Amino acid sequence: MSAISARYGVSVEAIVRANRLKDPNCIEVGQELRIPKVKKARAGQAGVALASTGAFRQPPRWVIERWRREVDWPVTEGQVSSWFGPRGDRFHEGIDIHAPEGAPVLAAADGVVAFAGELRGYGLTVILAHRDGWATLYAHNERNLVREGQRVRRGQEIARLGKTGRTTGPNLHFEIRYDNVALDPYIVLPPARLAEPNKVSPWGG
């Protein structure tokens, strides 16, 4: 419940009242929650909707398990430099992977290119739509190599890693979304083959 509270900037007490929950620690997989006063992220240009809806719905367990068998890391080299979760006064909706500029950015799973262009803050960005309501986002690219509507396979190069948009250096900002809600990528990604900071994910991934 605390993760949901942080995600939307709404107190646990407000969520409990809105849903008439008897025990906030007992939330079932797939249970839908009403979130009062939802904070929405601005998507920037091109009208791509990155904001969440008014209800948080955790993916069913079987959906998560199947997705784990289909998804992989979007780069083959680099270091995770920033985690999913609160970052100062805002919420970081993905992970950042520092890697050499121009390194290949790979499709994390089979899908269709839903967006390939520029978004304010994100720079050059690719968004892939996958089955079962999943989507992945790849931002700060040096160059996008795919077009909207194109089908891609897991491991296919879709962009070159860069530093476009609001960033301090070359890195890939990577998001995984389910029904347009950002989730910690570590929930579904396989064990990391990348160098990682000497810490654990704040969300237990």
mmCIF file of C-alpha atoms in Angstrom:
data_model
loop_
_atom_site.group_PDB
_atom_site.id
_atom_site.type_symbol
_atom_site.label_atom_id
_atom_site.label_comp_id
_atom_site.label_asym_id
_atom_site.label_seq_id
_atom_site.Cartn_x
_atom_site.Cartn_y
_atom_site.Cartn_z
ATOM 1 C CA MET A 1 0.000 0.000 0.000
ATOM 2 C CA SER A 2 2.882 2.384 0.741
ATOM 3 C CA ALA A 3 4.187 1.901 -2.815
ATOM 4 C CA ILE A 4 0.781 2.829 -4.243
ATOM 5 C CA SER A 5 0.621 5.835 -1.919
ATOM 6 C CA ALA A 6 4.037 7.050 -3.089
ATOM 7 C CA ARG A 7 3.202 6.382 -6.736
ATOM 8 C CA TYR A 8 0.161 8.670 -6.707
ATOM 9 C CA GLY A 9 1.114 11.148 -3.990
ATOM 10 C CA VAL A 10 -1.946 10.201 -1.937
ATOM 11 C CA SER A 11 -1.865 9.167 1.711
ATOM 12 C CA VAL A 12 -2.521 5.575 2.697
ATOM 13 C CA GLU A 13 -5.384 6.798 4.878
ATOM 14 C CA ALA A 14 -7.069 8.498 1.900
ATOM 15 C CA ILE A 15 -6.816 5.326 -0.189
ATOM 16 C CA VAL A 16 -8.212 3.243 2.671
ATOM 17 C CA ARG A 17 -11.179 5.609 3.082
ATOM 18 C CA ALA A 18 -11.895 5.772 -0.663
ATOM 19 C CA ASN A 19 -12.005 1.973 -0.895
ATOM 20 C CA ARG A 20 -13.487 1.235 2.550
ATOM 21 C CA LEU A 21 -10.667 -1.183 3.291
ATOM 22 C CA LYS A 22 -10.676 -2.964 6.626
ATOM 23 C CA ASP A 23 -7.005 -3.957 6.412
ATOM 24 C CA PRO A 24 -4.687 -1.960 4.069
ATOM 25 C CA ASN A 25 -2.095 -4.740 4.294
ATOM 26 C CA CYS A 26 -4.416 -7.311 2.709
ATOM 27 C CA ILE A 27 -4.720 -6.447 -0.986
ATOM 28 C CA GLU A 28 -5.489 -9.246 -3.411
ATOM 29 C CA VAL A 29 -3.678 -9.715 -6.731
ATOM 30 C CA GLY A 30 -5.838 -8.142 -9.443
ATOM 31 C CA GLN A 31 -7.847 -6.063 -6.963
ATOM 32 C CA GLU A 32 -8.847 -2.640 -8.305
ATOM 33 C CA LEU A 33 -8.397 0.407 -6.088
ATOM 34 C CA ARG A 34 -9.866 3.879 -6.454
ATOM 35 C CA ILE A 35 -7.199 6.572 -6.057
ATOM 36 C CA PRO A 36 -8.426 10.030 -4.963
ATOM 37 C CA LYS A 37 -6.727 13.133 -6.358
ATOM 38 C CA VAL A 38 -4.559 11.261 -8.833
ATOM 39 C CA LYS A 39 -1.311 12.922 -9.874
ATOM 40 C CA LYS A 40 -0.837 12.741 -13.638
ATOM 41 C CA ALA A 41 2.476 12.973 -15.436
ATOM 42 C CA ARG A 42 2.732 15.189 -18.487
ATOM 43 C CA ALA A 43 3.572 13.235 -21.583
ATOM 44 C CA GLY A 44 4.844 16.241 -23.529
ATOM 45 C CA GLN A 45 4.628 16.296 -27.294
ATOM 46 C CA ALA A 46 2.759 14.056 -29.728
ATOM 47 C CA GLY A 47 -0.159 13.464 -27.372
ATOM 48 C CA VAL A 48 1.197 10.145 -26.104
ATOM 49 C CA ALA A 49 -0.644 9.255 -22.899
ATOM 50 C CA LEU A 50 1.849 8.291 -20.216
ATOM 51 C CA ALA A 51 -0.329 9.278 -17.260
ATOM 52 C CA SER A 52 -2.116 6.620 -15.260
ATOM 53 C CA THR A 53 -5.863 6.284 -14.881
ATOM 54 C CA GLY A 54 -7.764 6.862 -11.658
ATOM 55 C CA ALA A 55 -7.460 3.256 -10.532
ATOM 56 C CA PHE A 56 -4.402 1.177 -9.722
ATOM 57 C CA ARG A 57 -4.733 -2.409 -10.869
ATOM 58 C CA GLN A 58 -1.912 -4.816 -10.162
ATOM 59 C CA PRO A 59 -1.378 -7.338 -12.972
ATOM 60 C CA PRO A 60 -2.782 -10.801 -12.254
ATOM 61 C CA ARG A 61 -0.090 -13.205 -11.104
ATOM 62 C CA TRP A 62 -0.392 -15.379 -14.225
ATOM 63 C CA VAL A 63 0.140 -12.319 -16.431
ATOM 64 C CA ILE A 64 3.323 -11.416 -14.548
ATOM 65 C CA GLU A 65 4.650 -14.977 -14.730
ATOM 66 C CA ARG A 66 4.049 -15.233 -18.476
ATOM 67 C CA TRP A 67 5.625 -11.833 -19.100
ATOM 68 C CA ARG A 68 8.729 -12.885 -17.160
ATOM 69 C CA ARG A 69 9.287 -15.619 -19.742
ATOM 70 C CA GLU A 70 9.015 -13.151 -22.618
ATOM 71 C CA VAL A 71 10.951 -10.061 -21.505
ATOM 72 C CA ASP A 72 14.683 -9.337 -21.426
ATOM 73 C CA TRP A 73 17.034 -6.442 -20.689
ATOM 74 C CA PRO A 74 17.067 -3.658 -23.317
ATOM 75 C CA VAL A 75 20.871 -3.345 -23.348
ATOM 76 C CA THR A 76 23.736 -5.818 -23.113
ATOM 77 C CA GLU A 77 26.210 -3.525 -21.364
ATOM 78 C CA GLY A 78 26.140 -0.704 -18.860
ATOM 79 C CA GLN A 79 25.257 0.003 -15.239
ATOM 80 C CA VAL A 80 21.936 0.661 -13.555
ATOM 81 C CA SER A 81 22.372 4.202 -12.259
ATOM 82 C CA SER A 82 18.896 5.080 -10.991
ATOM 83 C CA TRP A 83 16.045 3.000 -9.604
ATOM 84 C CA PHE A 84 12.263 3.009 -9.883
ATOM 85 C CA GLY A 85 10.655 4.930 -7.035
ATOM 86 C CA PRO A 86 10.612 8.312 -5.288
ATOM 87 C CA ARG A 87 13.283 10.760 -6.424
ATOM 88 C CA GLY A 88 13.189 13.966 -4.430
ATOM 89 C CA ASP A 89 9.792 15.596 -4.924
ATOM 90 C CA ARG A 90 8.789 13.408 -7.865
ATOM 91 C CA PHE A 91 8.435 9.759 -8.780
ATOM 92 C CA HIS A 92 10.882 8.053 -11.147
ATOM 93 C CA GLU A 93 8.758 5.700 -13.243
ATOM 94 C CA GLY A 94 11.530 3.503 -14.609
ATOM 95 C CA ILE A 95 15.210 2.690 -14.293
ATOM 96 C CA ASP A 96 18.169 4.488 -15.855
ATOM 97 C CA ILE A 97 21.002 2.486 -17.391
ATOM 98 C CA HIS A 98 24.290 4.276 -18.003
ATOM 99 C CA ALA A 99 26.105 2.924 -21.069
ATOM 100 C CA PRO A 100 28.340 4.198 -23.887
ATOM 101 C CA GLU A 101 26.724 6.669 -26.247
ATOM 102 C CA GLY A 102 25.642 4.915 -29.425
ATOM 103 C CA ALA A 103 25.250 1.496 -27.773
ATOM 104 C CA PRO A 104 22.410 -0.624 -29.214
ATOM 105 C CA VAL A 105 19.014 -0.329 -27.517
ATOM 106 C CA LEU A 106 17.091 -3.591 -27.904
ATOM 107 C CA ALA A 107 13.401 -4.446 -27.813
ATOM 108 C CA ALA A 108 12.719 -6.059 -24.443
ATOM 109 C CA ALA A 109 9.985 -8.255 -25.941
ATOM 110 C CA ASP A 110 8.080 -8.894 -29.156
ATOM 111 C CA GLY A 111 5.705 -6.067 -29.960
ATOM 112 C CA VAL A 112 4.590 -3.226 -32.198
ATOM 113 C CA VAL A 113 6.032 0.293 -32.256
ATOM 114 C CA ALA A 114 3.301 2.496 -30.777
ATOM 115 C CA PHE A 115 5.410 5.670 -30.844
ATOM 116 C CA ALA A 116 8.761 6.712 -32.277
ATOM 117 C CA GLY A 117 9.589 10.373 -31.948
ATOM 118 C CA GLU A 118 10.446 13.068 -29.430
ATOM 119 C CA LEU A 119 8.815 13.702 -26.052
ATOM 120 C CA ARG A 120 9.470 16.680 -23.808
ATOM 121 C CA GLY A 121 12.003 15.697 -21.159
ATOM 122 C CA TYR A 122 12.387 12.193 -22.577
ATOM 123 C CA GLY A 123 14.092 13.260 -25.801
ATOM 124 C CA LEU A 124 14.011 10.764 -28.660
ATOM 125 C CA THR A 125 11.772 7.955 -27.450
ATOM 126 C CA VAL A 126 10.396 4.615 -28.603
ATOM 127 C CA ILE A 127 7.301 3.036 -27.035
ATOM 128 C CA LEU A 128 6.462 -0.593 -27.792
ATOM 129 C CA ALA A 129 3.045 -2.151 -27.245
ATOM 130 C CA HIS A 130 3.028 -5.817 -26.215
ATOM 131 C CA ARG A 131 0.293 -8.352 -25.591
ATOM 132 C CA ASP A 132 -1.776 -8.602 -22.407
ATOM 133 C CA GLY A 133 -1.687 -4.822 -21.850
ATOM 134 C CA TRP A 134 2.093 -4.466 -21.423
ATOM 135 C CA ALA A 135 4.175 -1.648 -22.898
ATOM 136 C CA THR A 136 7.836 -0.640 -22.710
ATOM 137 C CA LEU A 137 9.414 2.796 -23.119
ATOM 138 C CA TYR A 138 12.985 3.632 -24.184
ATOM 139 C CA ALA A 139 14.053 7.270 -23.808
ATOM 140 C CA HIS A 140 17.014 9.665 -24.301
ATOM 141 C CA ASN A 141 17.962 7.881 -27.526
ATOM 142 C CA GLU A 142 20.619 9.264 -29.836
ATOM 143 C CA ARG A 143 18.663 7.915 -32.804
ATOM 144 C CA ASN A 144 15.468 5.925 -33.261
ATOM 145 C CA LEU A 145 15.756 3.063 -35.751
ATOM 146 C CA VAL A 146 12.100 1.996 -36.033
ATOM 147 C CA ARG A 147 8.861 3.551 -37.259
ATOM 148 C CA GLU A 148 5.371 3.555 -35.800
ATOM 149 C CA GLY A 149 3.367 0.455 -36.670
ATOM 150 C CA GLN A 150 6.476 -1.659 -37.233
ATOM 151 C CA ARG A 151 6.569 -5.117 -35.646
ATOM 152 C CA VAL A 152 9.719 -5.943 -33.711
ATOM 153 C CA ARG A 153 11.156 -9.038 -32.078
ATOM 154 C CA ARG A 154 12.784 -9.369 -28.674
ATOM 155 C CA GLY A 155 16.462 -8.457 -28.960
ATOM 156 C CA GLN A 156 16.004 -6.445 -32.169
ATOM 157 C CA GLU A 157 17.868 -3.136 -32.238
ATOM 158 C CA ILE A 158 15.321 -0.310 -32.097
ATOM 159 C CA ALA A 159 17.488 2.700 -31.197
ATOM 160 C CA ARG A 160 20.948 3.927 -30.301
ATOM 161 C CA LEU A 161 21.580 4.990 -26.726
ATOM 162 C CA GLY A 162 22.047 8.723 -26.290
ATOM 163 C CA LYS A 163 21.543 11.802 -24.140
ATOM 164 C CA THR A 164 18.624 13.644 -25.746
ATOM 165 C CA GLY A 165 16.019 15.271 -23.537
ATOM 166 C CA ARG A 166 16.528 16.094 -19.872
ATOM 167 C CA THR A 167 19.499 14.013 -18.780
ATOM 168 C CA THR A 168 22.994 14.536 -17.409
ATOM 169 C CA GLY A 169 24.732 12.135 -19.781
ATOM 170 C CA PRO A 170 24.297 9.139 -22.063
ATOM 171 C CA ASN A 171 21.840 6.674 -20.556
ATOM 172 C CA LEU A 172 18.700 4.708 -21.321
ATOM 173 C CA HIS A 173 15.571 5.535 -19.355
ATOM 174 C CA PHE A 174 13.552 2.303 -19.448
ATOM 175 C CA GLU A 175 9.963 1.843 -18.294
ATOM 176 C CA ILE A 176 7.640 -1.144 -18.128
ATOM 177 C CA ARG A 177 3.913 -0.412 -17.972
ATOM 178 C CA TYR A 178 0.822 -2.534 -17.483
ATOM 179 C CA ASP A 179 -2.509 -0.980 -18.493
ATOM 180 C CA ASN A 180 -0.570 2.314 -18.715
ATOM 181 C CA VAL A 181 0.636 2.163 -15.100
ATOM 182 C CA ALA A 182 4.406 2.179 -14.586
ATOM 183 C CA LEU A 183 5.761 -0.800 -12.627
ATOM 184 C CA ASP A 184 9.200 -1.525 -11.225
ATOM 185 C CA PRO A 185 11.023 -3.267 -14.113
ATOM 186 C CA TYR A 186 12.731 -5.539 -11.586
ATOM 187 C CA ILE A 187 9.375 -7.243 -10.982
ATOM 188 C CA VAL A 188 9.629 -8.967 -14.358
ATOM 189 C CA LEU A 189 13.184 -8.601 -15.702
ATOM 190 C CA PRO A 190 15.476 -11.649 -15.463
ATOM 191 C CA PRO A 191 18.475 -11.530 -13.091
ATOM 192 C CA ALA A 192 20.660 -8.594 -14.083
ATOM 193 C CA ARG A 193 23.635 -9.163 -16.323
ATOM 194 C CA LEU A 194 24.603 -5.525 -15.858
ATOM 195 C CA ALA A 195 26.803 -3.888 -13.262
ATOM 196 C CA GLU A 196 24.642 -2.465 -10.493
ATOM 197 C CA PRO A 197 25.103 0.037 -7.668
ATOM 198 C CA ASN A 198 25.970 -1.417 -4.285
ATOM 199 C CA LYS A 199 22.365 -1.305 -3.081
ATOM 200 C CA VAL A 200 19.098 -3.161 -3.483
ATOM 201 C CA SER A 201 15.946 -1.944 -5.163
ATOM 202 C CA PRO A 202 13.820 0.051 -2.703
ATOM 203 C CA TRP A 203 10.821 -1.950 -3.926
ATOM 204 C CA GLY A 204 12.292 -5.362 -3.239
ATOM 205 C CA GLY A 205 12.722 -6.319 -6.890
#
